[in-house]
Coordinates of N, CA, C and O in Angstrom, one line a residue:
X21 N 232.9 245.2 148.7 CA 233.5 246.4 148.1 C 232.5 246.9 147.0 O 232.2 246.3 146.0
X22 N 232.1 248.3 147.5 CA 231.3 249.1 146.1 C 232.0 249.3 145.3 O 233.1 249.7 145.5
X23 N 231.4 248.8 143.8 CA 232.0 249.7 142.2 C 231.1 250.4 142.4 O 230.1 250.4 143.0
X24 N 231.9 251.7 141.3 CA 231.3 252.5 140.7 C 230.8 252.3 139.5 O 231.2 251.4 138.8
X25 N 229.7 253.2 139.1 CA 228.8 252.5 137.7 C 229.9 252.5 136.8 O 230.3 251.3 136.6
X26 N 230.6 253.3 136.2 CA 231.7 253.2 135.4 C 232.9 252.2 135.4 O 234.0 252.2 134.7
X27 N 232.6 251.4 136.4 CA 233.8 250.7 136.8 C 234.0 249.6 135.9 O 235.0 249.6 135.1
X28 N 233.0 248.4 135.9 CA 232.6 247.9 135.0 C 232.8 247.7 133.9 O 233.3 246.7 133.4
X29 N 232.0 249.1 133.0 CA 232.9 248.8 131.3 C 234.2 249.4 130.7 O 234.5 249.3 129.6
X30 N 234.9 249.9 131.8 CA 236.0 250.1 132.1 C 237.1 249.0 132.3 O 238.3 249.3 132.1
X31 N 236.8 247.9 132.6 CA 237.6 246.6 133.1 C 237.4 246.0 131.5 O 238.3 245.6 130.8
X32 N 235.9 246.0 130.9 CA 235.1 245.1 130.4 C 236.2 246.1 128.9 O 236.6 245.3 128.1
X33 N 236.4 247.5 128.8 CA 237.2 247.6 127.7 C 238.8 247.7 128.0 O 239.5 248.1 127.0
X34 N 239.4 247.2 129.2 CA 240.8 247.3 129.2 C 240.9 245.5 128.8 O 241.9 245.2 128.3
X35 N 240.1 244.6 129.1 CA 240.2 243.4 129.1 C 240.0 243.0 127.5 O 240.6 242.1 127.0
X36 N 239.5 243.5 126.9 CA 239.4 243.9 125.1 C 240.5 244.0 124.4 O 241.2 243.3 123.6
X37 N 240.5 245.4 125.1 CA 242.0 245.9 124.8 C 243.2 244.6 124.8 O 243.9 244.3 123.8
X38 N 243.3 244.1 126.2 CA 244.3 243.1 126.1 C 244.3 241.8 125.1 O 245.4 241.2 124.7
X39 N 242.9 241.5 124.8 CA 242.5 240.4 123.9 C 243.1 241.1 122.6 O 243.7 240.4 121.7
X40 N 242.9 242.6 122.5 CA 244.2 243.0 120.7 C 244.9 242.8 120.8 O 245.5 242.5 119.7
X41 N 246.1 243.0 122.3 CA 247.4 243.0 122.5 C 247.7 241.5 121.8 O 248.6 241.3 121.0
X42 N 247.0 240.7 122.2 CA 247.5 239.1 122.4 C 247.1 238.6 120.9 O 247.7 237.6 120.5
X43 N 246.3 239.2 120.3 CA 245.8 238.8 118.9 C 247.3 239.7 117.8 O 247.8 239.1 116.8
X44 N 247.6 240.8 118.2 CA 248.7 241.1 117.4 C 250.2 240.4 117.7 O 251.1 240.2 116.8
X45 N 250.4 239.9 119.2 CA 251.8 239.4 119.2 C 251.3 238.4 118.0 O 251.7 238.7 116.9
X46 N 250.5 237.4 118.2 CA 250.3 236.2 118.0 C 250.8 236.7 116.4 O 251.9 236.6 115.8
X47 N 249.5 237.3 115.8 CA 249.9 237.6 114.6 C 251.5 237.9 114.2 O 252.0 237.4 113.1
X48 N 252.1 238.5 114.9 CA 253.4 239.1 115.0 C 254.3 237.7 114.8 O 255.0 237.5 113.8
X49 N 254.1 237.1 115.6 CA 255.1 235.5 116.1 C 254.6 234.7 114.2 O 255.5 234.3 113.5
X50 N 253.2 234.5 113.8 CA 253.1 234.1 112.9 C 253.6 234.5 111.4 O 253.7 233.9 110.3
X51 N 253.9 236.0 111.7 CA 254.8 236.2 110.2 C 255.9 236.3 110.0 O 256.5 236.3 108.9
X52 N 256.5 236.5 112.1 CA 258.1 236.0 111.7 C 258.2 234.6 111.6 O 259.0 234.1 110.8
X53 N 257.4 233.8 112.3 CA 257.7 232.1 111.6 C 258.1 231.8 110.4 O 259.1 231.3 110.0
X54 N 256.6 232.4 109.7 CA 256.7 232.2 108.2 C 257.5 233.1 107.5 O 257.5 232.7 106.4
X55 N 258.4 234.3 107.8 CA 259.3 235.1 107.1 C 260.5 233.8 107.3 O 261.1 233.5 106.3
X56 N 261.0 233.2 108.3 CA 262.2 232.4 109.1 C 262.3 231.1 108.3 O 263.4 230.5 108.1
X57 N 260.8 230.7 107.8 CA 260.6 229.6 107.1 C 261.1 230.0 105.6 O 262.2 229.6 105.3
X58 N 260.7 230.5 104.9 CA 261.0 230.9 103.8 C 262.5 231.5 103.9 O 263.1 230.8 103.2
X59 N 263.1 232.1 104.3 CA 264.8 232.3 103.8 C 265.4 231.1 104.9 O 266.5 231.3 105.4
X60 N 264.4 229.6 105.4 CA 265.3 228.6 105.7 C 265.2 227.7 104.4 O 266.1 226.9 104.0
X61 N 263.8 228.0 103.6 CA 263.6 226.6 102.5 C 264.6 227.8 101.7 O 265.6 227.2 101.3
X62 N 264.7 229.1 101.3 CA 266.0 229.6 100.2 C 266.8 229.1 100.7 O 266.9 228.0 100.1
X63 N 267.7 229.2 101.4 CA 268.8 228.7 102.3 C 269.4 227.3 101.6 O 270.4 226.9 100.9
X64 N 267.9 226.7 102.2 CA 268.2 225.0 101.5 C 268.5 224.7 100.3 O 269.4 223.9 100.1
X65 N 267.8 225.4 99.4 CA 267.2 225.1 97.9 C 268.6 225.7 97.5 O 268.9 225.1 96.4
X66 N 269.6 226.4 97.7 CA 270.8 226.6 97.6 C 272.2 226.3 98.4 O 273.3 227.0 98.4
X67 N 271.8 225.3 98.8 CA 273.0 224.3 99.2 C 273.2 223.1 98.5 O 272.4 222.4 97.9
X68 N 274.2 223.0 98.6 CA 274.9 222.2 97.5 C 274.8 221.0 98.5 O 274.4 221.0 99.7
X69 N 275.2 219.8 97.6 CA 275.0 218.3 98.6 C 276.2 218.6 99.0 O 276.2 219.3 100.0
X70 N 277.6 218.4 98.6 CA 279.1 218.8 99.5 C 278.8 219.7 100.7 O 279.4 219.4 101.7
X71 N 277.6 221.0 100.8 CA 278.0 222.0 101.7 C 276.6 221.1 102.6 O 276.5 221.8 103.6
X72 N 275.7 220.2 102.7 CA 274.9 219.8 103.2 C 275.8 218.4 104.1 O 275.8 218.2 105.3
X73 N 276.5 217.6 103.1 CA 277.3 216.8 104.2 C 278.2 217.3 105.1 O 278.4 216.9 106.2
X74 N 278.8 218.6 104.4 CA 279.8 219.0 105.6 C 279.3 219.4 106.8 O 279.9 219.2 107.9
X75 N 277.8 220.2 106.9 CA 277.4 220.2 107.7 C 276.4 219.4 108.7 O 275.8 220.0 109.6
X76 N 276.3 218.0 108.3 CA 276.2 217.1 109.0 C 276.9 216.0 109.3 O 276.3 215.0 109.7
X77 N 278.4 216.2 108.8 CA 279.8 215.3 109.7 C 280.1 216.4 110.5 O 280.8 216.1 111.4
X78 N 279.5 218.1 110.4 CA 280.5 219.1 111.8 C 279.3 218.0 112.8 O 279.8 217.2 113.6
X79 N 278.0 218.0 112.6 CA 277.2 217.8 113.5 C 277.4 216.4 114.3 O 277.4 216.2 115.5
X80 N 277.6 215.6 113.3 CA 277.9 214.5 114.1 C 279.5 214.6 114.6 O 279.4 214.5 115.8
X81 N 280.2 214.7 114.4 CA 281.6 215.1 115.2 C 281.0 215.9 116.3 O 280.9 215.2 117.3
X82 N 280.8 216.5 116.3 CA 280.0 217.4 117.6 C 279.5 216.5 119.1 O 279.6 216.5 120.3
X83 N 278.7 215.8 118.1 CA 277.7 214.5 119.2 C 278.7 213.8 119.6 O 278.7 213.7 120.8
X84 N 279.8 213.1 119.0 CA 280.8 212.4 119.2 C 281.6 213.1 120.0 O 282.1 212.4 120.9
X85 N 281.9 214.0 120.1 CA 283.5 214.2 120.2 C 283.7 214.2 122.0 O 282.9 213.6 122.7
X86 N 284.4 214.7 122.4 CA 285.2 214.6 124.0 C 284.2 216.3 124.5 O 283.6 216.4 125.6
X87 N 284.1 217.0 123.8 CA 283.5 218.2 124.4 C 281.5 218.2 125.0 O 280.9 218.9 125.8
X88 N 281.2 217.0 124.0 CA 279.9 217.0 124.6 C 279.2 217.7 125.5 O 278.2 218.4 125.3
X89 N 279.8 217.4 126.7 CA 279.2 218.0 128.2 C 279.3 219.3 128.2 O 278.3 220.0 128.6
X90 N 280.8 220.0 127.8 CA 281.0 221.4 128.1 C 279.6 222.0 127.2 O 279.1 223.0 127.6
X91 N 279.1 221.5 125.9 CA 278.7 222.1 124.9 C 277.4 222.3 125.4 O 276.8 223.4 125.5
X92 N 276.8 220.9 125.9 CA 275.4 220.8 126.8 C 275.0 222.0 127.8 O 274.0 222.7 127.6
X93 N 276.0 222.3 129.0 CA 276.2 223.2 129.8 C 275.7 224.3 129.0 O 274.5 224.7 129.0
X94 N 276.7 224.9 128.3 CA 276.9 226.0 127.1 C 275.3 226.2 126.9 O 274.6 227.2 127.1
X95 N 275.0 224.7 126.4 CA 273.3 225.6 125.5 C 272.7 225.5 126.6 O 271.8 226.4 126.6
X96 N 272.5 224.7 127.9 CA 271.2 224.5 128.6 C 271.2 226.2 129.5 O 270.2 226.8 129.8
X97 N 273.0 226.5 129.7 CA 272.8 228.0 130.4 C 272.1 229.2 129.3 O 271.5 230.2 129.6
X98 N 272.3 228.8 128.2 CA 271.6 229.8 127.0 C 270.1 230.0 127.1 O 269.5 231.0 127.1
X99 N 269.6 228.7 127.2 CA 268.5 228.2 127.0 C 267.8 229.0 128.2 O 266.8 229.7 128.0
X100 N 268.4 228.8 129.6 CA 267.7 229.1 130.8 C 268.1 231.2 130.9 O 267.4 232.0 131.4
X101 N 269.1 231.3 130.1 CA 269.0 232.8 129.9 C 268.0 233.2 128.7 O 267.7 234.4 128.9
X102 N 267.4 232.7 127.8 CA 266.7 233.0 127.1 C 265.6 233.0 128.2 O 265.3 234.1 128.7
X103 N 265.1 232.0 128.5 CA 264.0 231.7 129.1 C 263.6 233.0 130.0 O 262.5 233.5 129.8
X104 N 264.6 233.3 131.0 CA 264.5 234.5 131.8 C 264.1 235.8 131.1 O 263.3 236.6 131.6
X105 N 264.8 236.1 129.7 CA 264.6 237.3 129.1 C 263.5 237.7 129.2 O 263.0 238.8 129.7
X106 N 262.8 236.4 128.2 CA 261.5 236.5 127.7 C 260.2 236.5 129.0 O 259.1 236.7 128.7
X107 N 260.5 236.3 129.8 CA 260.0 236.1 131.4 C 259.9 237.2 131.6 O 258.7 237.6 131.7
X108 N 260.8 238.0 131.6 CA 260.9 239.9 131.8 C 260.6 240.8 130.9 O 260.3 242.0 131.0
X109 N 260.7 240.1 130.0 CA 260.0 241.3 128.6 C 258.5 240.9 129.0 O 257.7 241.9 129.1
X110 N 258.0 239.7 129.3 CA 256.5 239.6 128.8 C 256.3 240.2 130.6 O 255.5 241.1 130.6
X111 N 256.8 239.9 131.9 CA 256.7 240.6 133.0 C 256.0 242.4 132.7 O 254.9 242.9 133.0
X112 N 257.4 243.0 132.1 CA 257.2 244.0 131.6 C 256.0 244.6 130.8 O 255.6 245.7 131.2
X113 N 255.4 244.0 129.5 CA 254.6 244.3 128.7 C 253.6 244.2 129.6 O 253.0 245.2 129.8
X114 N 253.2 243.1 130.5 CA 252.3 242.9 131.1 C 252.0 244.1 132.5 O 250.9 244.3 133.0
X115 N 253.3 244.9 132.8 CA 252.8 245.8 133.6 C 252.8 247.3 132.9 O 253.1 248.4 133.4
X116 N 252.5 247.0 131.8 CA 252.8 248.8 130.9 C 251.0 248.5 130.2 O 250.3 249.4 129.8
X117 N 250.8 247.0 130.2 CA 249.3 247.4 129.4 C 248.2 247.3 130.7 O 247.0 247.5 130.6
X118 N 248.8 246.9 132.1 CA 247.9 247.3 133.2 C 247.7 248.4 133.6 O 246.8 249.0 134.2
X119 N 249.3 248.7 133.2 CA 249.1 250.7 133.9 C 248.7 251.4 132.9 O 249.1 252.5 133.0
X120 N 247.9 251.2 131.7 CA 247.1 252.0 131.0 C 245.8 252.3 131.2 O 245.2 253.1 130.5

């Protein structure tokens, strides 16, 4: 198959291109971490020890209790719908920065 002369730094700058796409999520994912981190250590730093045990007897009552399995179900179907989302968003982004 012939290229054309232009064909070349044409791939050579959409493949660039994509190396910024991937350098800004990343960036992106690294300042929501650290925004998520910081109002989880506020969060913390303003809980009281009463409102820290209560929420680790709900947690263990939880592990314990008769519901277990239904709860499992619950998050693993969450989990596998998240999974999917993000499958189709990144599907999508991935055919909007090829068709440019």
């Amino acid at each position: 198959m012939e290229r054309t002369a232009g064909a070349l730094p044409e791939r050579i700058r959409r493949f660039k291109e994509q190396g910024n796409h991937v350098r800004e999520a990343v960036a992106g994912y690294a300042r929501a971490a650290a925004l998520v981190e910081r109002e989880r250590m506020d969060r913390l730093a303003r809980m009281t020890p009463e409102e820290a045990r209560a929420i680790y007897d709900a947690l263990c009552r939880s592990r314990a209790g008769g519901g277990q399995g239904h709860n499992l179900e619950r998050l693993e179907r969450w989990r596998w719908e998240t999974l999917l989302a993000v499958r189709e968003a990144m599907a999508l982004l991935s055919r909007r920065i090829s068709s440019e």
